[in-house]
CSV table of C-alpha atoms in Angstrom, one decimal:
chain,number,residue,atom,x,y,z
V,1,MET,CA,31.8,12.1,-16.5
V,2,LYS,CA,28.5,13.9,-17.2
V,3,VAL,CA,28.1,15.8,-20.5
V,4,THR,CA,25.0,17.9,-21.0
V,5,VAL,CA,23.7,17.8,-24.7
V,6,SER,CA,21.5,20.5,-26.2
V,7,THR,CA,19.8,20.4,-29.5
V,8,LEU,CA,18.5,23.3,-31.7
V,9,ASN,CA,15.0,22.3,-30.7
V,10,ASP,CA,15.6,23.3,-27.1
V,11,ASP,CA,15.7,19.5,-26.0
V,12,ILE,CA,18.3,19.0,-23.2
V,13,PHE,CA,19.5,15.5,-21.9
V,14,VAL,CA,22.5,14.5,-19.9
V,15,LEU,CA,24.7,11.5,-20.7
V,16,ASP,CA,26.8,10.0,-18.1
V,17,VAL,CA,29.8,8.3,-20.2
V,18,SER,CA,33.3,7.5,-19.8
V,19,GLU,CA,35.9,10.0,-20.8
V,20,ASP,CA,37.6,7.5,-23.1
V,21,LEU,CA,34.4,6.9,-25.1
V,22,GLU,CA,35.1,7.3,-28.7
V,23,LEU,CA,33.1,10.2,-30.6
V,24,GLU,CA,31.1,7.6,-32.9
V,25,ASN,CA,29.9,5.7,-29.8
V,26,PHE,CA,29.0,9.0,-28.1
V,27,LYS,CA,26.9,9.8,-31.3
V,28,ALA,CA,25.2,6.4,-30.9
V,29,PHE,CA,24.0,7.3,-27.4
V,30,CYS,CA,22.8,10.7,-28.7
V,31,GLU,CA,20.8,8.8,-31.3
V,32,ILE,CA,19.0,6.9,-28.6
V,33,GLU,CA,18.1,10.1,-26.8
V,34,SER,CA,17.4,12.4,-29.7
V,35,GLY,CA,16.0,9.9,-32.4
V,36,PHE,CA,18.4,11.5,-35.1
V,37,PRO,CA,20.5,9.1,-36.9
V,38,ALA,CA,24.1,9.1,-35.8
V,39,PRO,CA,25.4,9.8,-39.2
V,40,GLU,CA,23.5,12.9,-39.4
V,41,ILE,CA,24.6,14.2,-35.9
V,42,VAL,CA,27.3,16.8,-35.6
V,43,ILE,CA,28.6,17.5,-32.2
V,44,VAL,CA,29.8,21.1,-31.5
V,45,HIS,CA,32.0,21.9,-28.5
V,46,ASN,CA,33.2,25.5,-27.8
V,47,GLY,CA,32.0,26.5,-31.3
V,48,LYS,CA,34.0,23.9,-33.2
V,49,PRO,CA,32.6,20.8,-34.7
V,50,LEU,CA,34.1,17.5,-33.4
V,51,ILE,CA,35.1,15.6,-36.7
V,52,ASP,CA,37.3,12.6,-36.0
V,53,ASP,CA,35.0,9.8,-34.8
V,54,LYS,CA,37.8,7.4,-33.8
V,55,ILE,CA,39.3,9.4,-31.1
V,56,SER,CA,37.9,9.8,-27.5
V,57,ILE,CA,35.7,12.8,-26.5
V,58,LYS,CA,38.4,13.7,-23.8
V,59,THR,CA,40.9,14.1,-26.8
V,60,HIS,CA,38.4,16.4,-28.3
V,61,GLY,CA,38.6,18.6,-25.2
V,62,VAL,CA,35.3,17.5,-23.7
V,63,ARG,CA,35.4,17.6,-19.8
V,64,ASP,CA,33.1,16.7,-17.1
V,65,GLY,CA,30.2,19.1,-16.8
V,66,ASP,CA,30.6,20.6,-20.2
V,67,VAL,CA,27.8,21.4,-22.7
V,68,VAL,CA,27.9,20.3,-26.2
V,69,ILE,CA,25.5,21.2,-29.2
V,70,LEU,CA,23.8,18.5,-31.1
V,71,GLN,CA,23.1,19.6,-34.6
V,72,HIS,CA,20.9,17.5,-37.0
V,73,MET,CA,22.6,17.6,-40.5
V,74,SER,CA,21.4,16.2,-43.7
V,75,THR,CA,23.4,13.6,-45.4
V,76,SER,CA,24.7,15.9,-48.1
V,77,SER,CA,25.7,18.5,-45.4
V,78,SER,CA,27.5,16.0,-43.2
V,79,GLN,CA,29.4,14.6,-46.2
V,80,ALA,CA,30.5,18.1,-47.0
V,81,ASN,CA,31.5,18.7,-43.5
V,82,PHE,CA,33.7,15.7,-43.4
V,83,SER,CA,35.3,16.4,-46.9
V,84,ALA,CA,36.2,20.1,-45.8
V,85,PRO,CA,36.9,20.1,-42.0
V,86,ASP,CA,39.2,23.2,-42.2
V,87,ASN,CA,36.6,25.7,-43.5
V,88,GLY,CA,35.8,27.2,-40.0
V,89,PRO,CA,33.3,26.6,-37.3
V,90,LEU,CA,30.3,27.4,-39.4
V,91,VAL,CA,31.0,24.6,-41.9
V,92,GLY,CA,28.6,22.3,-40.1
V,93,LEU,CA,25.5,24.6,-40.3
V,94,ASP,CA,22.8,23.8,-42.9
V,95,PHE,CA,21.4,26.8,-44.6
V,96,SER,CA,19.6,24.8,-47.3
V,97,ALA,CA,16.3,25.1,-45.6
V,98,ILE,CA,16.2,28.9,-45.4
V,99,GLN,CA,13.8,30.3,-48.0
V,100,ILE,CA,15.1,33.7,-49.6
V,101,PRO,CA,12.3,36.3,-49.8
V,102,GLY,CA,11.0,36.7,-53.4
V,103,GLN,CA,12.0,33.1,-54.3
V,104,SER,CA,9.9,29.9,-54.5
V,105,PRO,CA,10.8,27.1,-52.3
V,106,ALA,CA,11.3,25.0,-55.4
V,107,GLY,CA,13.6,27.3,-56.8
V,108,GLY,CA,16.0,27.5,-53.7
V,109,GLY,CA,19.4,29.0,-53.9
V,110,GLY,CA,21.6,28.2,-56.9
V,111,ARG,CA,24.5,27.3,-54.7
V,112,GLY,CA,22.4,25.7,-52.3
V,113,GLY,CA,20.7,23.4,-54.8
V,114,GLY,CA,24.0,22.6,-56.3
V,115,ALA,CA,25.5,21.6,-52.9
V,116,SER,CA,22.5,19.5,-52.3
V,117,SER,CA,22.8,17.7,-55.6
V,118,SER,CA,26.5,17.3,-55.4
V,119,GLY,CA,26.1,16.1,-51.8
V,120,GLY,CA,23.5,13.6,-52.7
V,121,GLY,CA,26.0,11.7,-54.9
V,122,GLY,CA,28.4,11.6,-52.1
V,123,ALA,CA,26.2,9.5,-49.7
V,124,SER,CA,26.6,6.5,-51.9
V,125,SER,CA,26.2,3.0,-50.5
V,126,GLY,CA,29.9,2.5,-50.0
V,127,SER,CA,30.6,5.7,-48.3
V,128,PRO,CA,31.8,5.8,-44.6
V,129,LEU,CA,28.5,7.5,-43.7
V,130,SER,CA,26.5,4.6,-45.0
V,131,SER,CA,28.7,2.0,-43.3
V,132,GLN,CA,28.3,3.9,-40.0
V,133,TRP,CA,24.5,4.1,-40.5
V,134,SER,CA,24.3,0.5,-41.0
V,135,GLN,CA,26.2,-0.1,-38.0
V,136,VAL,CA,24.0,2.2,-35.9
V,137,ASN,CA,20.9,0.4,-37.2
V,138,ASP,CA,22.4,-3.0,-36.4
V,139,PRO,CA,21.1,-4.4,-33.1
V,140,ALA,CA,24.2,-6.5,-32.7
V,141,HIS,CA,26.5,-3.4,-32.9
V,142,VAL,CA,24.2,-1.4,-30.3
V,143,ARG,CA,24.3,-4.4,-28.1
V,144,ASP,CA,28.0,-4.6,-28.4
V,145,LEU,CA,28.4,-1.0,-27.5
V,146,PHE,CA,26.3,-1.4,-24.3
V,147,LEU,CA,28.3,-4.6,-23.2
V,148,ALA,CA,31.6,-2.8,-23.7
V,149,ASN,CA,30.4,0.1,-21.6
V,150,PRO,CA,29.4,-1.2,-18.1
V,151,ASP,CA,28.7,2.4,-17.1
V,152,GLN,CA,26.1,2.8,-19.8
V,153,TYR,CA,24.7,-0.6,-19.3
V,154,ALA,CA,24.1,0.3,-15.5
V,155,LEU,CA,22.5,3.6,-16.6
V,156,LEU,CA,20.4,1.6,-19.2
V,157,LYS,CA,18.9,-0.6,-16.3
V,158,GLN,CA,17.6,2.4,-14.4
V,159,ASN,CA,16.3,4.4,-17.4
V,160,ASN,CA,15.2,1.7,-19.7
V,161,PRO,CA,14.7,-1.5,-17.7
V,162,LEU,CA,12.8,-3.4,-20.7
V,163,LEU,CA,15.5,-2.9,-22.9
V,164,ALA,CA,18.1,-3.9,-20.2
V,165,ASP,CA,16.2,-7.0,-19.6
V,166,ALA,CA,16.1,-7.9,-23.3
V,167,LEU,CA,19.9,-7.3,-23.4
V,168,ALA,CA,20.5,-9.5,-20.3
V,169,SER,CA,18.5,-12.4,-21.7
V,170,GLY,CA,21.3,-13.1,-24.3
V,171,ARG,CA,18.8,-13.5,-27.3
V,172,LEU,CA,19.6,-11.0,-30.0
V,173,GLU,CA,16.3,-11.3,-31.7
V,174,ASP,CA,14.4,-10.3,-28.3
V,175,PHE,CA,17.0,-7.2,-28.0
V,176,ALA,CA,16.3,-6.4,-31.7
V,177,ALA,CA,12.5,-6.6,-31.3
V,178,MET,CA,12.6,-4.4,-28.2
V,179,LEU,CA,15.0,-1.9,-29.8
V,180,GLN,CA,12.8,-1.6,-33.0
V,181,GLN,CA,9.7,-1.3,-30.9
V,182,GLN,CA,11.1,1.7,-28.9
V,183,MET,CA,12.5,3.4,-31.9
V,184,ALA,CA,9.0,3.1,-33.5
V,185,GLU,CA,7.4,4.5,-30.5
V,186,ARG,CA,9.8,7.4,-30.4
V,187,GLU,CA,9.2,8.1,-34.1
V,188,ARG,CA,5.5,8.0,-33.3
V,189,ARG,CA,5.8,10.5,-30.4
V,190,GLN,CA,7.9,12.8,-32.6
V,191,GLU,CA,5.2,12.8,-35.4
V,192,GLN,CA,2.6,13.7,-32.7
V,193,ARG,CA,4.8,16.5,-31.5
V,194,LEU,CA,5.1,17.9,-35.1
V,195,ARG,CA,1.4,17.6,-35.8
V,196,MET,CA,0.7,19.2,-32.5
V,197,MET,CA,2.9,22.1,-33.4
V,198,ASN,CA,1.3,22.6,-36.7
V,199,ALA,CA,-2.2,22.0,-35.6
V,200,HIS,CA,-4.9,24.7,-35.1
V,201,PRO,CA,-4.6,26.0,-31.4
V,202,PHE,CA,-8.3,25.4,-30.7
V,203,ASP,CA,-8.1,21.8,-31.7
V,204,THR,CA,-9.2,19.6,-28.9
V,205,GLU,CA,-6.8,16.8,-30.1
V,206,ALA,CA,-3.9,19.3,-30.3
V,207,GLN,CA,-4.7,20.5,-26.8
V,208,ARG,CA,-4.8,16.9,-25.6
V,209,LEU,CA,-1.4,16.4,-27.1
V,210,ILE,CA,0.0,19.6,-25.7
V,211,ALA,CA,-1.1,18.4,-22.2
V,212,ASP,CA,0.5,15.2,-22.8
V,213,GLU,CA,3.8,16.8,-23.8
V,214,ILE,CA,3.7,19.1,-20.8
V,215,LYS,CA,3.1,16.1,-18.5
V,216,ARG,CA,6.0,14.2,-20.2
V,217,LYS,CA,8.4,17.0,-19.8
V,218,ASN,CA,7.3,17.5,-16.1
V,219,ILE,CA,8.0,13.9,-15.4
V,220,GLU,CA,11.3,14.0,-17.3
V,221,ALA,CA,12.3,17.2,-15.2
V,222,ASN,CA,11.2,15.6,-11.9
V,223,MET,CA,13.4,12.5,-12.8
V,224,GLU,CA,16.4,14.5,-13.7
V,225,ALA,CA,16.1,16.5,-10.4
V,226,ALA,CA,15.9,13.2,-8.5
V,227,MET,CA,19.1,11.8,-10.3
V,228,GLU,CA,21.0,15.1,-9.7
V,229,TYR,CA,20.0,15.5,-6.0
V,230,ASN,CA,18.8,12.1,-4.8
V,231,PRO,CA,20.4,9.6,-6.8
V,232,GLU,CA,20.1,7.0,-4.0
V,233,THR,CA,16.4,6.6,-4.6
V,234,PHE,CA,17.2,4.7,-7.8
V,235,GLY,CA,19.0,2.0,-5.9
V,236,THR,CA,17.6,-1.2,-4.8
V,237,VAL,CA,16.9,-1.6,-1.0
V,238,VAL,CA,18.2,-4.9,0.6
V,239,MET,CA,15.5,-6.9,2.4
V,240,LEU,CA,15.8,-7.4,6.2
V,241,TYR,CA,16.8,-11.0,6.8
V,242,ILE,CA,18.5,-12.7,9.8
V,243,ASN,CA,20.1,-15.9,10.8
V,244,CYS,CA,18.2,-18.1,13.2
V,245,LYS,CA,17.7,-21.8,13.9
V,246,VAL,CA,14.5,-23.8,14.2
V,247,ASN,CA,14.6,-27.3,15.8
V,248,GLY,CA,18.4,-27.1,15.5
V,249,HIS,CA,18.4,-26.3,11.6
V,250,LYS,CA,19.8,-23.1,10.2
V,251,VAL,CA,17.1,-20.9,8.6
V,252,LYS,CA,17.2,-17.5,7.0
V,253,ALA,CA,14.2,-15.6,8.3
V,254,PHE,CA,12.6,-12.4,6.8
V,255,VAL,CA,11.7,-9.8,9.3
V,256,ASP,CA,8.3,-8.2,8.2
V,257,SER,CA,6.6,-5.8,10.6
V,258,GLY,CA,3.8,-5.5,8.0
V,259,ALA,CA,2.8,-9.2,8.3
V,260,GLN,CA,0.2,-10.1,10.9
V,261,THR,CA,1.4,-13.5,11.7
V,262,THR,CA,4.6,-15.5,11.5
V,263,ILE,CA,4.5,-18.0,8.6
V,264,MET,CA,6.6,-20.9,7.3
V,265,SER,CA,6.8,-22.6,4.0
V,266,ALA,CA,5.9,-26.2,3.8
V,267,ALA,CA,9.2,-27.0,2.4
V,268,CYS,CA,11.1,-25.5,5.4
V,269,ALA,CA,8.6,-27.2,7.8
V,270,GLU,CA,9.6,-30.5,6.2
V,271,ARG,CA,13.4,-29.6,6.3
V,272,VAL,CA,13.3,-28.6,10.0
V,273,ASN,CA,11.2,-31.8,11.0
V,274,ILE,CA,8.0,-30.0,12.5
V,275,MET,CA,5.5,-31.0,9.8
V,276,ARG,CA,4.4,-33.7,12.1
V,277,LEU,CA,3.1,-30.9,14.6
V,278,VAL,CA,1.0,-29.2,12.0
V,279,ASP,CA,-2.7,-28.8,13.3
V,280,THR,CA,-4.9,-29.0,10.1
V,281,ARG,CA,-7.8,-27.6,12.0
V,282,TRP,CA,-6.3,-24.2,11.4
V,283,SER,CA,-6.2,-24.6,7.6
V,284,GLY,CA,-7.6,-22.1,5.2
V,285,TYR,CA,-6.5,-19.6,2.8
V,286,ALA,CA,-4.4,-16.5,3.4
V,287,LYS,CA,-5.3,-13.5,1.1
V,288,GLY,CA,-2.9,-10.5,0.7
V,289,VAL,CA,-1.1,-9.5,-2.5
V,290,GLY,CA,-2.0,-13.1,-3.5
V,291,VAL,CA,-3.9,-16.1,-2.3
V,292,GLN,CA,-2.0,-19.0,-0.7
V,293,ARG,CA,-3.3,-22.3,0.8
V,294,ILE,CA,-2.7,-22.5,4.8
V,295,LEU,CA,-1.9,-26.3,5.6
V,296,GLY,CA,-2.4,-25.7,9.3
V,297,ARG,CA,-0.6,-24.1,12.3
V,298,VAL,CA,2.2,-25.2,14.5
V,299,HIS,CA,1.2,-23.9,18.0
V,300,MET,CA,4.6,-23.7,19.7
V,301,VAL,CA,8.3,-24.0,18.3
V,302,GLN,CA,11.3,-22.6,19.8
V,303,VAL,CA,13.3,-20.2,17.5
V,304,GLN,CA,17.1,-19.6,18.3
V,305,ILE,CA,18.4,-16.1,17.5
V,306,GLU,CA,22.0,-15.8,18.5
V,307,ASN,CA,22.0,-17.4,22.2
V,308,ASP,CA,18.3,-16.7,22.9
V,309,PHE,CA,15.5,-19.3,22.6
V,310,LEU,CA,12.2,-17.6,21.7
V,311,THR,CA,8.9,-19.2,21.6
V,312,THR,CA,6.6,-18.7,18.8
V,313,SER,CA,3.8,-20.1,16.6
V,314,PHE,CA,3.8,-20.7,12.8
V,315,SER,CA,1.2,-20.7,10.0
V,316,VAL,CA,2.4,-23.4,7.4
V,317,LEU,CA,1.7,-22.3,3.9
V,318,LYS,CA,1.9,-24.6,0.8
V,319,GLU,CA,3.3,-22.4,-1.8
V,320,GLN,CA,5.6,-19.8,0.0
V,321,PRO,CA,8.8,-18.9,-1.6
V,322,MET,CA,10.5,-17.8,1.4
V,323,ASP,CA,11.4,-20.3,4.1
V,324,MET,CA,10.3,-18.2,7.1
V,325,LEU,CA,8.7,-14.8,7.9
V,326,LEU,CA,8.8,-13.2,11.4
V,327,GLY,CA,5.5,-11.4,11.7
V,328,LEU,CA,4.1,-8.8,14.0
V,329,ASP,CA,2.8,-11.3,16.5
V,330,MET,CA,6.4,-12.6,17.4
V,331,LEU,CA,7.9,-9.0,17.1
V,332,LYS,CA,5.4,-7.5,19.6
V,333,ARG,CA,5.4,-10.5,21.9
V,334,HIS,CA,9.2,-10.2,22.3
V,335,GLN,CA,9.3,-6.3,22.1
V,336,CYS,CA,11.7,-6.4,19.1
V,337,SER,CA,12.9,-3.2,17.5
V,338,ILE,CA,14.4,-2.8,14.0
V,339,ASP,CA,17.4,-0.5,14.3
V,340,LEU,CA,18.3,0.7,10.9
V,341,GLU,CA,21.0,2.9,11.8
V,342,ARG,CA,23.0,0.1,13.3
V,343,ASN,CA,21.5,-2.3,10.8
V,344,VAL,CA,20.4,-4.9,13.6
V,345,LEU,CA,17.3,-6.4,15.1
V,346,ARG,CA,17.2,-5.9,18.9
V,347,ILE,CA,15.0,-8.2,21.0
V,348,GLY,CA,13.7,-6.2,23.9
V,349,THR,CA,12.8,-8.9,26.4
V,350,THR,CA,16.5,-10.2,26.3
V,351,GLY,CA,18.4,-7.2,25.0
V,352,THR,CA,20.1,-9.4,22.5
V,353,THR,CA,21.0,-7.8,19.0
V,354,THR,CA,21.4,-9.7,15.7
V,355,GLN,CA,22.8,-8.4,12.5
V,356,PHE,CA,20.7,-8.1,9.3
V,357,LEU,CA,22.3,-10.0,6.6
V,358,GLY,CA,24.1,-8.3,3.7
V,359,GLU,CA,23.0,-8.6,0.0
V,360,GLN,CA,25.5,-11.3,-0.9
V,361,ASP,CA,23.9,-13.4,2.0
V,362,LEU,CA,20.3,-13.2,0.9
V,363,PRO,CA,18.3,-16.2,-0.4
V,364,GLU,CA,17.3,-16.4,-4.0
V,365,CYS,CA,13.7,-15.4,-3.4
V,366,ALA,CA,14.9,-12.1,-1.9
V,367,ARG,CA,16.8,-11.0,-4.9
V,368,LEU,CA,14.6,-8.6,-6.9
V,369,SER,CA,14.2,-8.9,-10.7
V,370,THR,CA,12.9,-6.2,-13.0
V,371,ILE,CA,11.8,-8.6,-15.8
V,372,ALA,CA,8.1,-8.1,-16.2
V,373,ASN,CA,6.4,-10.7,-18.3
V,374,GLU,CA,2.7,-9.9,-18.8
V,375,ASP,CA,1.8,-13.3,-19.6
V,376,GLU,CA,3.2,-14.5,-16.2
V,377,LEU,CA,1.3,-11.7,-14.6
V,378,LEU,CA,-1.9,-12.5,-16.3
V,379,ALA,CA,-1.5,-16.2,-15.4
V,380,SER,CA,-0.8,-15.6,-11.9
V,381,SER,CA,-4.0,-13.4,-11.7
V,382,ALA,CA,-6.1,-16.2,-13.1
V,383,ASN,CA,-4.6,-18.7,-10.7
V,384,GLN,CA,-5.3,-16.6,-7.7
V,385,ASP,CA,-9.1,-16.3,-8.8
V,386,GLU,CA,-9.1,-20.0,-9.1
V,387,LEU,CA,-7.6,-20.3,-5.7
V,388,LEU,CA,-10.2,-18.1,-4.2
V,389,GLN,CA,-13.0,-19.9,-5.8
V,390,GLN,CA,-11.6,-23.2,-4.6
V,391,ALA,CA,-11.2,-21.7,-1.1
V,392,ILE,CA,-14.9,-20.8,-0.9
V,393,LYS,CA,-15.8,-24.4,-2.1
V,394,ASP,CA,-13.5,-26.0,0.5
V,395,SER,CA,-14.8,-23.8,3.3
V,396,ILE,CA,-18.4,-24.7,2.5
V,397,SER,CA,-17.6,-28.4,2.4
V,398,THR,CA,-15.8,-28.1,5.5
V,399,SER,CA,-18.6,-26.5,7.2
V,400,LYS,CA,-20.9,-29.2,6.0
V,401,ARG,CA,-18.7,-32.1,7.3
V,402,LYS,CA,-18.6,-30.3,10.7
V,403,THR,CA,-22.5,-29.9,10.7
V,404,ASP,CA,-22.8,-33.6,9.9
V,405,HIS,CA,-20.5,-34.6,12.6
V,406,TYR,CA,-22.5,-32.4,15.1
V,407,LEU,CA,-25.7,-34.0,14.0
V,408,CYS,CA,-24.3,-37.4,14.5
V,409,LEU,CA,-23.6,-36.6,18.0
V,410,HIS,CA,-26.9,-35.0,18.7
V,411,ASP,CA,-29.3,-36.3,21.1
V,412,THR,CA,-31.8,-38.5,19.3
V,413,SER,CA,-34.3,-38.5,22.2
V,414,ASN,CA,-36.6,-36.0,20.2
V,415,ASP,CA,-37.3,-38.8,17.5
V,416,ASN,CA,-40.1,-40.6,19.7
V,417,GLU,CA,-41.6,-37.0,20.3
V,418,TYR,CA,-41.4,-36.5,16.5
V,419,SER,CA,-43.2,-39.9,15.8
V,420,ASN,CA,-46.0,-39.2,18.2
V,421,SER,CA,-46.5,-35.7,16.5
V,422,MET,CA,-46.7,-37.4,13.1
V,423,LYS,CA,-49.4,-39.7,14.4
V,424,LYS,CA,-51.5,-36.8,15.5
V,425,ARG,CA,-51.0,-35.2,12.1
V,426,LYS,CA,-52.7,-38.1,10.4
V,427,ASP,CA,-56.0,-36.9,11.7
V,428,CYS,CA,-55.5,-33.4,10.3
V,429,SER,CA,-57.3,-32.4,7.2
V,430,VAL,CA,-54.4,-30.3,6.0
V,431,THR,CA,-50.9,-31.9,5.8
V,432,LYS,CA,-47.7,-30.1,5.2
V,433,LYS,CA,-45.2,-31.0,2.8
V,434,ILE,CA,-42.0,-32.1,4.4
V,435,GLU,CA,-39.0,-31.2,2.2
V,436,CYS,CA,-36.7,-33.9,3.1
V,437,GLY,CA,-36.0,-35.6,-0.3
V,438,ILE,CA,-38.8,-38.1,-0.2
V,439,GLY,CA,-40.4,-37.0,-3.4
V,440,ALA,CA,-44.0,-37.1,-2.3
V,441,GLY,CA,-46.5,-35.1,-4.2
V,442,ALA,CA,-48.7,-32.5,-2.8
V,443,GLY,CA,-51.7,-34.9,-2.1
V,444,ALA,CA,-49.5,-37.7,-0.7
V,445,THR,CA,-49.7,-38.5,2.8
V,446,PRO,CA,-46.7,-39.6,4.9
V,447,SER,CA,-47.9,-43.2,5.3
V,448,THR,CA,-47.8,-43.8,1.3
V,449,SER,CA,-44.1,-42.8,0.9
V,450,GLY,CA,-42.5,-46.2,1.6
V,451,PRO,CA,-40.1,-47.3,4.1
V,452,SER,CA,-37.2,-45.4,2.8
V,453,ALA,CA,-39.3,-42.2,3.2
V,454,ASN,CA,-40.2,-43.1,6.7
V,455,VAL,CA,-36.5,-43.1,7.5
V,456,ASN,CA,-36.0,-39.6,5.9
V,457,ARG,CA,-39.1,-38.3,7.4
V,458,LEU,CA,-37.9,-39.3,10.9
V,459,ASP,CA,-34.5,-37.5,10.5
V,460,PRO,CA,-34.5,-34.5,12.8
V,461,ALA,CA,-31.7,-32.9,10.8
V,462,ASN,CA,-34.1,-32.4,7.8
V,463,SER,CA,-37.4,-31.8,9.5
V,464,ILE,CA,-38.9,-29.3,11.9
V,465,LEU,CA,-39.9,-30.7,15.2
V,466,PRO,CA,-42.8,-29.5,17.3
V,467,SER,CA,-40.4,-28.3,20.0
V,468,ASP,CA,-38.6,-26.0,17.4
V,469,LYS,CA,-39.1,-22.3,17.6
V,470,PHE,CA,-38.9,-21.5,13.9
V,471,THR,CA,-40.9,-22.1,10.9
V,472,GLU,CA,-40.6,-23.6,7.4
V,473,THR,CA,-40.7,-20.0,5.9
V,474,GLU,CA,-37.5,-19.0,8.0
V,475,VAL,CA,-35.7,-22.2,6.9
V,476,LYS,CA,-36.5,-21.5,3.2
V,477,GLU,CA,-35.0,-18.0,3.6
V,478,LEU,CA,-31.7,-19.2,4.8
V,479,ILE,CA,-31.5,-22.0,2.3
V,480,SER,CA,-31.9,-19.3,-0.4
V,481,LEU,CA,-28.4,-17.8,0.8
V,482,GLY,CA,-26.7,-20.8,-0.2
V,483,PHE,CA,-26.6,-23.1,2.9
V,484,THR,CA,-27.9,-26.7,3.1
V,485,ARG,CA,-31.3,-27.5,4.9
V,486,GLU,CA,-29.2,-29.5,7.5
V,487,GLN,CA,-27.1,-26.5,8.4
V,488,VAL,CA,-30.0,-24.1,8.6
V,489,ILE,CA,-32.1,-26.3,11.0
V,490,SER,CA,-28.9,-27.0,13.1
V,491,GLU,CA,-28.1,-23.4,13.6
V,492,LEU,CA,-31.6,-22.4,14.2
V,493,ARG,CA,-32.0,-25.0,16.9
V,494,ARG,CA,-28.9,-23.9,18.5
V,495,PHE,CA,-29.9,-20.3,18.8
V,496,ASN,CA,-33.6,-21.3,19.8
V,497,GLY,CA,-35.0,-19.9,16.6
V,498,ASP,CA,-33.0,-16.6,16.5
V,499,LYS,CA,-32.7,-16.1,12.6
V,500,LYS,CA,-30.1,-13.3,12.9
V,501,GLN,CA,-27.8,-15.2,15.2
V,502,ALA,CA,-28.1,-18.4,13.1
V,503,THR,CA,-27.4,-16.4,10.0
V,504,ALA,CA,-24.3,-14.9,11.5
V,505,ALA,CA,-23.1,-18.4,12.7
V,506,LEU,CA,-23.6,-20.0,9.1
V,507,PHE,CA,-21.6,-17.1,7.5
V,508,ALA,CA,-18.8,-17.4,10.1
V,509,LYS,CA,-18.5,-21.2,9.5
V,510,SER,CA,-18.6,-20.8,5.7
V,511,LEU,CA,-16.0,-18.0,5.5
V,512,ARG,CA,-12.8,-19.3,6.9
V,513,PHE,CA,-9.4,-17.9,6.4
């Protein structure tokens, strides 16, 4: 049942508790929400304080939808309340903080001061209040309270997932550390609130705290309204998986209309015996939420859905947690539609429908977890950066290998023409330096570079031929962009000296996905 708790500070919160919950456990939940110690909390219902902590709130007369008042009492007042329960409904009210006109705050009331002094002796270390206070501050006791109340544990998962994850870990030290951290944060916010209330109204820091407080209350009010009118938004959504067969092997495929292509993990490709069909020429890197290595592509595979055999292609990813993902390419090709009303996937080309899997049939990778480990997230981010850098290096090396292969197949008939031109250049007074790695000085002639230099000098991949329609300056400009000399000269020759088209081709070859 839901019980609304209101404090004297106009703070209101709703507790969803069992009607058989004992009053002392109800106070423990109130302590988590209000920040007041449970021994100093008095619950008032219908003008009467609830005294016996060992009986349920249902026995006290609290019903579903009722409103109770939470009063924060000093230890002395609480002890006096428990020692004299039959003095009327006003016995739980603490008047000791009220200053009488004409009296100094230190003087206080004679009876008030006496009550305070007498009450102070009552809260000894061996009193029931001290024992209850130690239990509430004991993380093991708080953990046992949550484990003994599944409803409260489920509510804790929604409202405080960090504490719920620490509780689910089974390690008491982790739960105690998280509990102490959150209680310290609550105390800090309470101190800021008090400082804000006592600060000068034109203080900029106070105005900022006021704005933060207003924002926090608006967020809490929005969340309370959502829990009241749209509680289904706090539930987890089951992902859309279907049963299918690939090469006769059963696979659970994830239907994702937001994915551009259909993909399969390398482990699943090995399991269904199609890894031998992977075309590595389509390798690269897929970048989306993360970066993953594409091993290649299987161009045509038959996927069996119910009694239909549909043809599709797969991009095989190396580090993919889910076995198979049906992307938009296959869904559009076969005119598939996702019918959430009937919870089926309808194949438009055949009219076949297949049921989406229930939550109990989902694979492990589809089960969401709320555990957020910052170290793992940072490590994953660093790993993605490394993968991206490696992808750039691999694409550059692949482009260089393809260029070398192209040059090996290139017609070498221009070598003789190049040799004749070099003979003519011997008679020229000005010789150009040829940047092909021969190490010749500015005044060195081609004939003084040795036999090995002649081999390099006659290499058309490194040198500009007389028939080429580009200059050394254009070659240097493209080399400054990070490409090799062989790549630049090859592309410039392919496009008859058009520098713009050659630059576009160089970038297209180096940036592969």
